[in-house]
Coordinates of C-alpha atoms and ligand atoms in Angstrom, one line a residue:
M1 CA 17.6 -1.2 -15.6
S2 CA 16.7 -5.0 -16.5
E3 CA 19.5 -6.1 -14.4
D4 CA 17.5 -5.3 -11.1
L5 CA 14.1 -6.5 -12.3
V6 CA 13.4 -10.6 -12.2
R7 CA 11.2 -10.8 -15.3
P8 CA 8.8 -14.5 -15.3
P9 CA 10.9 -17.1 -17.5
A10 CA 9.5 -16.7 -21.2
E11 CA 7.7 -19.5 -20.8
V12 CA 5.0 -18.4 -17.9
I13 CA 5.1 -15.1 -20.2
R14 CA 4.2 -17.6 -22.9
R15 CA 1.7 -19.3 -20.4
Y16 CA -0.1 -15.9 -19.5
R17 CA 0.2 -14.7 -23.1
E18 CA -1.6 -17.8 -24.3
R19 CA -4.7 -17.6 -21.5
G20 CA -5.7 -14.1 -21.8
Y21 CA -4.7 -12.7 -18.2
W22 CA -1.6 -10.8 -20.2
T23 CA -3.0 -8.6 -23.3
D24 CA -1.6 -5.6 -24.4
E25 CA -3.9 -3.7 -22.3
T26 CA -1.5 -0.3 -21.1
L27 CA -1.6 2.0 -18.1
A28 CA -0.7 4.6 -21.4
E29 CA -4.2 4.4 -23.0
W30 CA -6.8 5.3 -20.9
P31 CA -8.9 6.4 -20.2
H32 CA -9.7 6.7 -23.2
P33 CA -12.9 8.3 -23.4
T34 CA -15.7 8.1 -26.4
P35 CA -17.1 11.9 -27.1
D36 CA -20.2 11.1 -25.0
H37 CA -17.9 9.9 -22.2
S38 CA -16.0 13.3 -22.1
T39 CA -18.8 15.2 -20.1
R40 CA -19.4 12.6 -16.7
T41 CA -17.4 12.9 -14.7
A42 CA -14.0 11.2 -13.4
L43 CA -12.9 12.4 -10.6
I44 CA -15.3 14.1 -7.4
T45 CA -12.8 16.3 -4.4
P46 CA -14.7 18.2 -1.7
D47 CA -14.3 20.8 -3.9
R48 CA -14.2 20.7 -7.1
S49 CA -14.8 17.9 -9.9
V50 CA -13.8 16.9 -13.4
T51 CA -14.4 15.5 -16.0
F52 CA -13.0 12.7 -18.2
G53 CA -12.3 14.7 -21.4
E54 CA -10.7 17.5 -18.5
L55 CA -8.8 14.6 -17.2
D56 CA -7.5 13.5 -20.6
L57 CA -6.8 16.1 -21.9
A58 CA -4.7 17.5 -18.3
A59 CA -2.5 14.2 -18.6
D60 CA -1.5 14.2 -22.1
R61 CA -0.8 18.2 -21.5
T62 CA 1.0 17.5 -18.2
A63 CA 3.6 13.8 -19.6
A64 CA 4.2 16.6 -21.7
G65 CA 5.3 19.2 -19.9
L66 CA 7.6 16.4 -18.1
R67 CA 8.4 16.2 -21.3
A68 CA 9.6 19.2 -22.7
R69 CA 12.2 19.6 -19.2
G70 CA 13.4 16.7 -19.8
L71 CA 11.9 13.4 -17.9
R72 CA 12.8 10.5 -20.2
A73 CA 10.4 7.2 -20.6
G74 CA 12.3 4.7 -18.4
E75 CA 13.5 7.0 -15.5
R76 CA 12.2 6.9 -11.6
V77 CA 9.6 9.4 -10.2
V78 CA 9.1 9.5 -6.3
V79 CA 5.6 10.4 -6.1
Q80 CA 4.5 11.6 -2.8
L81 CA 1.3 13.1 -2.9
P82 CA -2.5 13.8 -0.5
N83 CA -5.5 12.2 -2.6
T84 CA -5.7 15.1 -5.3
P85 CA -7.1 15.3 -8.8
E86 CA -3.2 16.5 -9.0
L87 CA -2.4 12.5 -8.1
V88 CA -4.5 11.3 -10.7
V89 CA -3.8 13.4 -13.6
L90 CA 0.5 12.8 -12.5
S91 CA 0.5 9.5 -12.2
L92 CA -1.3 8.6 -16.1
A93 CA 0.6 11.9 -17.6
L94 CA 3.9 9.0 -15.8
F95 CA 2.3 5.7 -17.4
R96 CA 1.7 7.9 -20.6
L97 CA 5.4 9.0 -21.0
G98 CA 7.8 5.5 -19.7
A99 CA 8.1 7.0 -16.4
L100 CA 8.2 5.2 -13.4
P101 CA 6.0 6.7 -10.8
V102 CA 7.7 4.9 -7.1
F103 CA 4.5 5.8 -4.5
A104 CA 5.4 6.9 -1.5
L105 CA 2.6 7.7 1.4
P106 CA 2.1 11.0 2.9
A107 CA 3.1 10.1 6.4
H108 CA 6.6 9.5 4.9
R109 CA 9.6 11.4 6.0
E110 CA 13.1 12.7 4.9
A111 CA 14.7 8.7 6.1
E112 CA 12.1 7.0 3.4
I113 CA 11.8 9.7 1.5
S114 CA 15.8 9.5 0.8
H115 CA 15.8 5.9 0.6
L116 CA 13.6 5.8 -2.6
V117 CA 14.8 8.6 -4.8
D118 CA 18.8 6.8 -3.7
T119 CA 17.6 3.6 -4.6
A120 CA 15.3 4.1 -7.0
E121 CA 18.0 6.4 -9.1
A122 CA 14.9 8.6 -8.7
S123 CA 15.5 12.3 -11.4
V124 CA 11.7 14.3 -10.3
Y125 CA 10.5 14.4 -6.6
V126 CA 7.0 15.0 -5.8
C127 CA 4.8 16.2 -2.8
P128 CA 2.7 19.3 -2.0
S129 CA 3.6 22.9 -0.2
E130 CA 1.8 22.2 2.6
S131 CA -1.0 19.6 3.9
V132 CA -2.5 18.2 7.6
E133 CA 0.7 15.7 6.9
G134 CA 2.5 18.9 7.5
D135 CA 5.1 20.7 6.6
Y136 CA 6.3 19.0 2.7
A137 CA 8.6 22.6 2.4
R138 CA 11.3 21.8 5.0
L139 CA 11.1 17.6 3.6
A140 CA 11.9 19.3 0.2
K141 CA 14.5 20.8 0.8
E142 CA 16.4 18.2 3.0
V143 CA 15.5 15.5 0.9
A144 CA 16.8 17.4 -2.2
A145 CA 20.5 18.8 -0.3
R146 CA 20.5 14.8 0.4
C147 CA 20.0 13.2 -2.9
G148 CA 22.3 13.5 -6.0
T149 CA 20.0 11.9 -8.2
L150 CA 17.6 15.0 -8.1
R151 CA 17.1 16.7 -10.9
E152 CA 14.3 18.1 -9.5
V153 CA 11.4 18.6 -7.2
L154 CA 7.6 19.5 -8.1
V155 CA 5.8 20.7 -5.6
A156 CA 1.7 20.8 -6.1
G157 CA 1.3 24.9 -4.6
G158 CA 4.6 26.3 -5.3
G159 CA 6.8 27.9 -3.5
A160 CA 10.0 27.2 -3.1
F161 CA 10.2 24.4 -6.0
T162 CA 9.5 24.7 -8.9
P163 CA 5.3 24.4 -9.0
L164 CA 3.1 21.3 -10.5
D165 CA 1.4 23.5 -12.0
E166 CA 3.3 24.7 -14.4
V167 CA 4.3 22.1 -15.7
D168 CA 2.6 21.7 -18.8
A169 CA 2.4 21.8 -22.6
E170 CA 1.0 21.7 -25.8
P171 CA 0.0 17.1 -26.3
V172 CA 2.6 15.4 -28.1
E173 CA 2.5 12.0 -29.8
L174 CA 4.4 9.1 -27.4
P175 CA 5.4 6.3 -27.7
A176 CA 3.2 3.0 -26.2
P177 CA 5.2 1.1 -24.0
D178 CA 5.0 -2.5 -24.5
P179 CA 2.5 -3.9 -21.9
L180 CA 4.8 -6.1 -20.3
D181 CA 7.8 -2.8 -18.9
V182 CA 7.9 -1.8 -15.3
A183 CA 4.6 0.9 -15.2
L184 CA 4.8 1.6 -11.8
F185 CA 6.7 1.0 -8.8
L186 CA 5.3 0.2 -4.8
L187 CA 6.5 -0.2 -1.2
S188 CA 6.7 -2.9 0.7
G189 CA 4.7 -3.6 4.8
G190 CA 8.9 -4.9 4.8
T191 CA 9.3 -7.3 6.9
T192 CA 13.9 -5.9 7.2
G193 CA 14.6 -2.4 7.3
R194 CA 13.8 -0.4 4.5
P195 CA 10.8 -0.8 2.5
K196 CA 11.8 -2.3 -1.0
L197 CA 10.5 -1.6 -4.4
I198 CA 7.9 -3.4 -5.9
P199 CA 8.3 -3.5 -9.8
R200 CA 4.8 -3.5 -11.4
T201 CA 3.9 -3.9 -14.6
H202 CA 1.5 -2.7 -17.5
A203 CA 0.4 -5.6 -18.3
D204 CA 0.3 -7.4 -14.4
Y205 CA -1.4 -4.0 -12.7
T206 CA -4.1 -3.7 -15.7
Y207 CA -4.9 -7.5 -14.6
Q208 CA -5.2 -6.5 -11.8
L209 CA -7.4 -4.0 -12.6
R210 CA -9.8 -5.4 -15.0
E211 CA -10.2 -8.6 -12.0
S212 CA -10.7 -7.0 -9.3
A213 CA -13.3 -4.3 -10.8
R214 CA -15.2 -7.8 -12.4
L215 CA -14.7 -9.2 -9.2
C216 CA -16.6 -5.3 -7.6
D217 CA -19.4 -5.8 -10.2
F218 CA -18.0 -1.7 -10.5
G219 CA -19.8 -0.2 -13.7
P220 CA -19.6 3.3 -15.0
D221 CA -22.8 4.3 -12.5
S222 CA -19.8 3.6 -9.0
R223 CA -18.3 6.1 -7.4
Y224 CA -14.9 4.6 -6.1
L225 CA -14.2 6.8 -2.5
A226 CA -11.0 6.9 -2.5
A227 CA -10.9 7.5 2.0
L228 CA -7.4 5.4 2.3
P229 CA -4.3 7.2 0.6
M230 CA -4.0 6.5 -3.1
A231 CA -0.6 5.6 -3.3
H232 CA -1.3 2.1 -1.6
N233 CA -2.5 -0.7 -3.3
F234 CA -5.9 -1.2 -1.5
A235 CA -6.6 1.9 -2.2
L236 CA -5.4 2.6 -5.8
A237 CA -5.7 -0.2 -7.9
C238 CA -8.5 -3.1 -5.8
P239 CA -10.1 -1.9 -7.7
G240 CA -9.2 1.6 -6.4
V241 CA -9.7 4.6 -7.7
L242 CA -7.9 3.1 -11.2
G243 CA -10.0 0.2 -11.2
V244 CA -12.9 2.7 -11.6
L245 CA -11.3 5.0 -13.6
R246 CA -10.8 1.9 -15.6
V247 CA -15.1 0.6 -16.5
G248 CA -16.1 4.5 -16.3
G249 CA -16.8 4.9 -13.2
T250 CA -16.3 8.1 -10.4
A251 CA -13.5 8.3 -7.8
V252 CA -14.6 10.5 -5.0
L253 CA -11.3 11.3 -2.9
A254 CA -11.1 12.1 0.3
P255 CA -8.3 14.1 1.8
A256 CA -8.6 12.0 5.5
P257 CA -10.3 9.2 6.1
T258 CA -12.2 10.0 9.4
P259 CA -16.0 9.5 9.8
D260 CA -16.2 13.5 9.3
V261 CA -14.8 14.2 6.4
C262 CA -15.7 10.8 4.1
F263 CA -19.6 10.5 5.1
P264 CA -20.7 14.5 3.9
L265 CA -18.3 13.2 0.6
V266 CA -20.3 9.9 0.5
E267 CA -24.2 11.7 0.8
Q268 CA -22.6 14.8 -1.7
A269 CA -21.2 12.8 -3.6
G270 CA -23.1 9.8 -3.6
A271 CA -20.3 6.7 -3.2
T272 CA -21.0 3.0 -4.2
A273 CA -18.2 1.5 -2.9
S274 CA -15.3 2.8 -0.7
S275 CA -12.0 0.3 1.4
L276 CA -11.5 1.0 5.1
V277 CA -8.1 -0.7 7.2
P278 CA -10.0 -2.5 10.8
P279 CA -9.5 0.4 13.9
L280 CA -11.1 3.0 11.0
L281 CA -13.5 0.8 10.3
R282 CA -14.8 0.7 14.2
L283 CA -14.9 4.4 14.1
W284 CA -17.6 4.9 11.3
L285 CA -19.7 1.9 12.7
E286 CA -19.6 4.7 15.3
A287 CA -19.7 7.7 13.9
A288 CA -22.3 5.9 12.6
E289 CA -24.7 5.6 15.1
W290 CA -24.8 9.6 15.7
N291 CA -23.8 10.5 12.3
D292 CA -27.5 12.2 10.0
C293 CA -25.6 12.4 6.3
D294 CA -27.0 10.3 4.3
V295 CA -24.9 7.2 3.5
S296 CA -27.3 5.4 1.8
S297 CA -25.7 4.9 -1.0
L298 CA -23.2 3.0 -0.2
R299 CA -23.3 -0.4 -1.3
L300 CA -19.7 -2.0 -0.3
L301 CA -17.4 -1.5 2.1
Q302 CA -14.3 -3.1 1.5
V303 CA -11.9 -4.1 4.9
G304 CA -8.3 -5.5 4.4
G305 CA -5.2 -4.5 5.7
A306 CA -4.7 -6.2 9.2
K307 CA -6.7 -8.2 10.3
L308 CA -11.0 -7.7 10.6
D309 CA -12.3 -9.4 13.7
A310 CA -16.1 -11.8 13.5
D311 CA -18.2 -9.3 15.7
T312 CA -17.0 -6.4 14.1
A313 CA -17.7 -7.2 10.5
R314 CA -20.4 -8.3 12.1
R315 CA -21.7 -4.7 12.6
V316 CA -21.4 -3.6 8.9
P317 CA -24.6 -4.0 7.4
A318 CA -26.7 -2.7 10.1
A319 CA -24.9 0.3 11.3
L320 CA -24.2 1.1 7.5
R321 CA -27.0 -1.0 5.4
C322 CA -24.0 -2.0 3.0
G323 CA -22.3 -5.1 1.7
L324 CA -19.5 -6.1 2.8
Q325 CA -15.8 -7.4 1.6
Q326 CA -12.8 -8.9 3.5
V327 CA -9.5 -7.9 1.3
Y328 CA -6.3 -9.9 2.3
G329 CA -3.7 -8.0 0.1
M330 CA -0.1 -6.7 -0.4
A331 CA 1.4 -4.4 -2.7
E332 CA 3.4 -7.6 -4.2
G333 CA 0.7 -9.1 -5.8
L334 CA -1.2 -11.5 -4.3
L335 CA -5.0 -10.3 -4.0
N336 CA -7.6 -12.4 -2.0
F337 CA -11.0 -11.4 -2.0
T338 CA -14.2 -12.6 0.1
R339 CA -16.7 -12.7 -2.9
L340 CA -19.8 -9.8 -3.5
D341 CA -22.5 -14.2 -2.9
D342 CA -20.4 -15.9 -0.7
P343 CA -22.7 -17.0 2.5
W344 CA -22.5 -14.1 6.2
D345 CA -20.1 -17.2 7.8
V346 CA -17.3 -16.4 4.8
V347 CA -17.6 -12.6 4.9
C348 CA -17.4 -12.6 8.5
G349 CA -15.0 -15.2 9.2
T350 CA -12.2 -15.5 6.4
Q351 CA -9.6 -13.3 4.3
G352 CA -11.7 -15.1 0.9
R353 CA -9.9 -16.4 -1.5
P354 CA -8.1 -15.7 -4.3
L355 CA -8.8 -13.4 -7.1
S356 CA -7.0 -15.3 -9.8
P357 CA -7.7 -19.0 -11.3
A358 CA -4.0 -19.0 -12.3
D359 CA -3.1 -18.0 -8.5
E360 CA -0.6 -20.9 -7.3
I361 CA -0.9 -20.7 -3.6
L362 CA 1.1 -23.3 -1.0
V363 CA 0.6 -22.7 3.0
L364 CA 4.1 -24.9 4.4
R365 CA 4.7 -25.7 7.7
P366 CA 8.2 -25.2 9.0
D367 CA 9.4 -28.4 7.8
D368 CA 8.0 -27.6 4.1
R369 CA 5.5 -30.5 4.4
A370 CA 1.6 -29.0 3.3
A371 CA -0.9 -28.4 5.9
A372 CA -3.8 -29.9 6.1
P373 CA -7.1 -27.9 5.9
G374 CA -7.6 -25.5 8.7
E375 CA -3.7 -26.3 9.7
P376 CA -1.7 -22.9 9.8
G377 CA 1.3 -22.6 7.5
E378 CA 3.1 -19.6 6.1
L379 CA 1.6 -18.7 2.6
L380 CA 3.8 -18.4 -0.6
T381 CA 2.9 -17.6 -3.8
R382 CA 3.6 -17.0 -7.2
G383 CA 1.0 -15.9 -10.4
P384 CA 0.2 -13.1 -13.2
Y385 CA 0.2 -10.5 -10.9
T386 CA 2.3 -11.9 -8.3
L387 CA 6.0 -9.5 -8.6
R388 CA 9.5 -12.3 -9.3
G389 CA 11.5 -10.0 -7.8
Y390 CA 12.0 -7.1 -5.5
Y391 CA 13.9 -3.7 -7.8
R392 CA 17.6 -3.9 -7.1
A393 CA 17.7 -5.8 -3.9
P394 CA 19.8 -9.8 -4.5
D395 CA 20.0 -10.4 -0.8
H396 CA 16.8 -9.7 0.1
N397 CA 15.8 -11.9 -3.4
R398 CA 17.9 -14.8 -2.8
T399 CA 15.5 -15.1 1.1
S400 CA 12.2 -13.7 -0.7
F401 CA 12.0 -16.1 -3.2
T402 CA 10.8 -19.7 -3.6
E403 CA 13.5 -21.5 -6.9
D404 CA 11.0 -21.4 -8.5
G405 CA 9.9 -17.8 -8.3
Y406 CA 7.4 -18.7 -5.2
F407 CA 6.5 -15.3 -3.1
R408 CA 7.1 -16.1 0.7
T409 CA 4.1 -13.9 2.2
G410 CA 5.5 -13.9 5.2
D411 CA 1.7 -14.9 6.7
L412 CA 0.7 -17.6 8.7
V413 CA -2.2 -18.8 6.9
T414 CA -4.6 -21.6 7.7
R415 CA -6.7 -22.5 4.7
T416 CA -10.5 -24.2 4.6
A417 CA -11.4 -27.1 2.1
D418 CA -13.4 -24.9 0.4
G419 CA -9.9 -22.5 -0.6
N420 CA -10.8 -19.3 1.9
L421 CA -7.9 -17.7 4.2
E422 CA -7.8 -16.5 7.9
V423 CA -4.9 -14.7 8.4
V424 CA -3.9 -16.0 12.0
G425 CA 0.1 -14.5 12.5
R426 CA 3.5 -13.0 10.8
V427 CA 6.5 -15.4 10.4
N428 CA 8.1 -12.0 9.9
D429 CA 8.7 -9.1 12.5
V430 CA 6.7 -6.5 11.4
V431 CA 3.7 -4.7 13.6
N432 CA 0.8 -4.5 11.9
R433 CA -1.2 -1.3 13.4
G434 CA -4.3 -0.8 11.9
G435 CA -3.0 -1.6 8.5
E436 CA 0.3 0.6 8.6
K437 CA 2.9 -1.6 8.6
V438 CA 6.1 -1.1 11.1
P439 CA 9.8 -3.2 10.6
A440 CA 10.5 -4.0 13.5
Q441 CA 14.5 -4.1 12.4
E442 CA 14.1 -0.7 11.5
L443 CA 12.4 1.1 13.8
E444 CA 15.3 -1.1 15.8
E445 CA 18.4 0.3 14.3
H446 CA 16.8 3.8 14.5
L447 CA 16.2 3.7 18.8
L448 CA 20.5 2.6 18.7
A449 CA 21.3 5.4 17.2
D450 CA 20.3 7.3 19.8
D451 CA 23.6 7.2 22.4
R452 CA 20.9 6.8 25.6
I453 CA 19.6 3.4 23.9
R454 CA 22.1 0.5 24.8
A455 CA 19.5 -2.3 23.3
A456 CA 16.4 -2.4 21.5
A457 CA 13.9 -4.8 20.5
V458 CA 10.1 -3.7 18.7
I459 CA 7.5 -6.3 19.3
A460 CA 4.1 -5.5 18.6
L461 CA 1.1 -4.9 21.9
P462 CA -2.4 -5.8 21.2
D463 CA -4.7 -3.0 20.6
E464 CA -8.5 -2.4 20.7
L465 CA -8.3 0.1 18.1
M466 CA -5.4 -0.7 16.3
G467 CA -5.5 -4.5 16.5
E468 CA -0.8 -4.6 17.3
S469 CA 0.6 -1.6 19.1
T470 CA 4.3 -0.7 18.6
C471 CA 6.1 -1.6 22.6
A472 CA 9.7 -0.6 22.3
C473 CA 12.2 -2.3 24.8
V474 CA 15.0 -0.7 26.0
V475 CA 18.3 -1.2 28.0
P476 CA 19.8 2.5 29.0
D477 CA 22.8 3.3 28.9
D478 CA 24.4 2.9 32.4
L479 CA 25.2 6.4 32.3
G480 CA 22.0 8.7 33.8
D481 CA 18.2 8.6 33.8
P482 CA 16.9 5.9 31.3
P483 CA 14.6 7.9 28.2
T484 CA 11.0 8.2 29.0
L485 CA 8.7 7.4 26.2
R486 CA 8.2 10.9 24.8
E487 CA 12.2 11.3 24.6
V488 CA 12.4 8.5 22.7
Q489 CA 10.0 9.5 20.1
A490 CA 11.0 12.9 20.0
A491 CA 14.9 12.5 19.5
L492 CA 13.3 9.4 16.5
R493 CA 11.7 12.2 15.0
T494 CA 14.7 14.2 14.3
R495 CA 15.6 11.3 12.1
G496 CA 12.8 11.9 10.3
I497 CA 10.6 8.8 9.7
A498 CA 7.1 8.5 9.7
A499 CA 4.7 9.5 12.7
Y500 CA 3.0 6.0 12.3
K501 CA 6.7 4.6 13.1
L502 CA 6.8 6.2 16.5
P503 CA 6.6 3.7 18.9
D504 CA 3.5 3.9 21.2
R505 CA 4.8 1.9 24.5
L506 CA 8.4 2.4 26.1
V507 CA 9.6 -0.7 28.5
V508 CA 12.3 0.1 30.2
R509 CA 15.1 -3.1 31.2
A510 CA 18.4 -4.2 32.7
K511 CA 18.5 -7.0 29.8
L512 CA 16.6 -8.2 27.1
P513 CA 16.0 -12.6 27.5
L514 CA 18.5 -14.3 24.6
T515 CA 17.4 -17.2 22.6
G516 CA 19.8 -19.9 22.7
V517 CA 22.1 -18.3 19.7
G518 CA 21.8 -14.7 21.5
K519 CA 19.0 -13.7 19.8
V520 CA 16.6 -11.5 21.3
D521 CA 13.3 -13.8 22.5
K522 CA 10.9 -11.6 21.2
K523 CA 7.9 -14.7 22.0
A524 CA 9.4 -14.4 26.1
L525 CA 10.4 -10.3 26.0
R526 CA 6.2 -10.1 24.7
A527 CA 5.1 -12.5 28.2
Q528 CA 7.2 -10.7 29.9
V529 CA 6.1 -7.3 28.6
L530 CA 2.5 -8.4 28.6
D531 CA 2.5 -9.8 32.4
G532 CA 5.0 -7.6 33.8
G533 CA 3.5 -3.9 34.0
S534 CA 6.7 -2.0 31.5
A535 CA 9.0 -2.6 35.3
G536 CA 11.9 -4.2 34.4
Ligands
LIG1 C1 -2.1 -4.3 2.3 O1 -1.0 -4.5 1.7 P1 0.9 -3.7 2.4 O2 2.0 -4.4 1.5 O3 0.3 -2.3 2.9 O4 0.9 -4.7 3.6 C2 0.5 -6.5 3.4 C3 0.3 -7.7 4.7 C4 0.3 -8.9 4.1 O5 1.0 -9.2 4.0 C5 -0.4 -9.2 5.8 O6 0.4 -9.9 6.8 C6 -1.1 -7.7 6.0 O7 -0.4 -7.1 5.1 N1 -2.7 -8.0 5.7 C7 -3.4 -8.3 6.3 C8 -5.3 -8.1 5.5 N2 -4.5 -8.3 4.1 C9 -2.9 -7.5 4.5 N3 -3.9 -9.4 7.2 C10 -4.9 -9.9 8.2 N4 -6.0 -9.4 6.6 C11 -6.0 -9.0 6.1 N5 -7.1 -8.6 5.5 O8 -2.3 -4.5 3.2 C12 -3.5 -4.2 1.1 C13 -3.0 -5.0 -0.3 C14 -4.2 -4.5 -1.2 C15 -5.2 -4.5 -0.5 C16 -5.7 -4.7 0.7 C17 -4.4 -4.3 1.5

């Protein structure tokens, strides 16, 4: 597997170890409850709770059960579970076994899951039997039929496949993983084509957990509510579920992020912190006006994933009586936070600054010169928890990284004189639909698979609730009536893509504006759509 992974140079590894960023800590070794901690609560859901002792034992038993079924260190497992204790237990079991979870989002469908299984050459796929997100039994059958590397499908709740809870055996002694080994894969929000696999090592991820828990002042009395899917870096590890468990606090697992589900859970569990994307924050702020749940235990709301406007930010303390923190992060690594004691203007008006003193940041103008303070440029970064290369993507890696190992984020930012960043746009072509990333090119490819569509361009339009919405501009085939939005959505659904990637709007045109080199001129197209409605 090693030739598929890009490691930092030996000198960088030595420096990170010497300075204590990278230690011998691995994700396999905790939670290691002391006797008096083992009866404390690790997990709370709307209908049950799990102690640290129970969690530790369940992780050991699941690891032993997976091993008994033939799973070995280094093998990849695509994990697609909602925010449940099963997801936490399984993740810890895989870390202990040295098998590598690939965290898929609950919204992903056949197209994404089979792509992940194939790219990772995964031997196991784990999904729920059913959930509000849809019919996983069908999804699992299709994936099992399409993907040759899969040995086994495990289903939480059972059904036609092996029930996850039957994966259980007497705990066995397992060798400790190397801290520099990959521990898990996260998915890229995607800039071109399909999601890419982001290898995260024990050393880099435990460093991220330690530092972000410290920055957010998490301790044994913290109760972190996972409202967003735990499969996303934000809710998993910024500090998230893993970060709160690591310091002996409690993770509260919400089945959905909406206020009707989360407010009663905050009250029931006494949640002290949570993280949201901006559209959800707006829903929470509205709900706070009429909801009579007691959410006074909340001390900190982290908001990130997409740009938060300063006006919405300013409403947080009065409406929810808690602190606000902006988080500008990416699954690839770099995390920026506003600090708990930052001036209010910084908290509302910027996306914060890097987590680590070892995070190196460049803001480059199109001519590759450093941008002055306040001048926009693309953000490049490298550091102790930022990837050096996507997994098995040599071509993509040549363009996403500089020769000296900087990752090109594709984000346009400005930096203030005191070092805080503001995200002002993107270099790359992704629609950011309230934190959910829709890679334009991926959706265009799916659109073009429809016989009735001759050309397609996907652009972002401003949207009051989501920040951006997805607009598909298509040139229909000459024959017959042009397709409607409903028909296009239905056709895309049959291709098995996640529902959040379906276009919100369809614009039908006789032709698309082109640039000098013949590429679709999206800037011009967007301007046309914005001032011309959908006729064309
Ligand atoms: C988070 O991670 P991803 O990998 O889903 O998306 C990363 C991209 C960034 O490159 C940026 O374009 C955008 O999402 N983004 C923001 C932002 N936070 C992320 N844009 C504006 N303001 C923000 N605060 O989205 C993610 C990962 C960890 C923590 C938080 C968010």
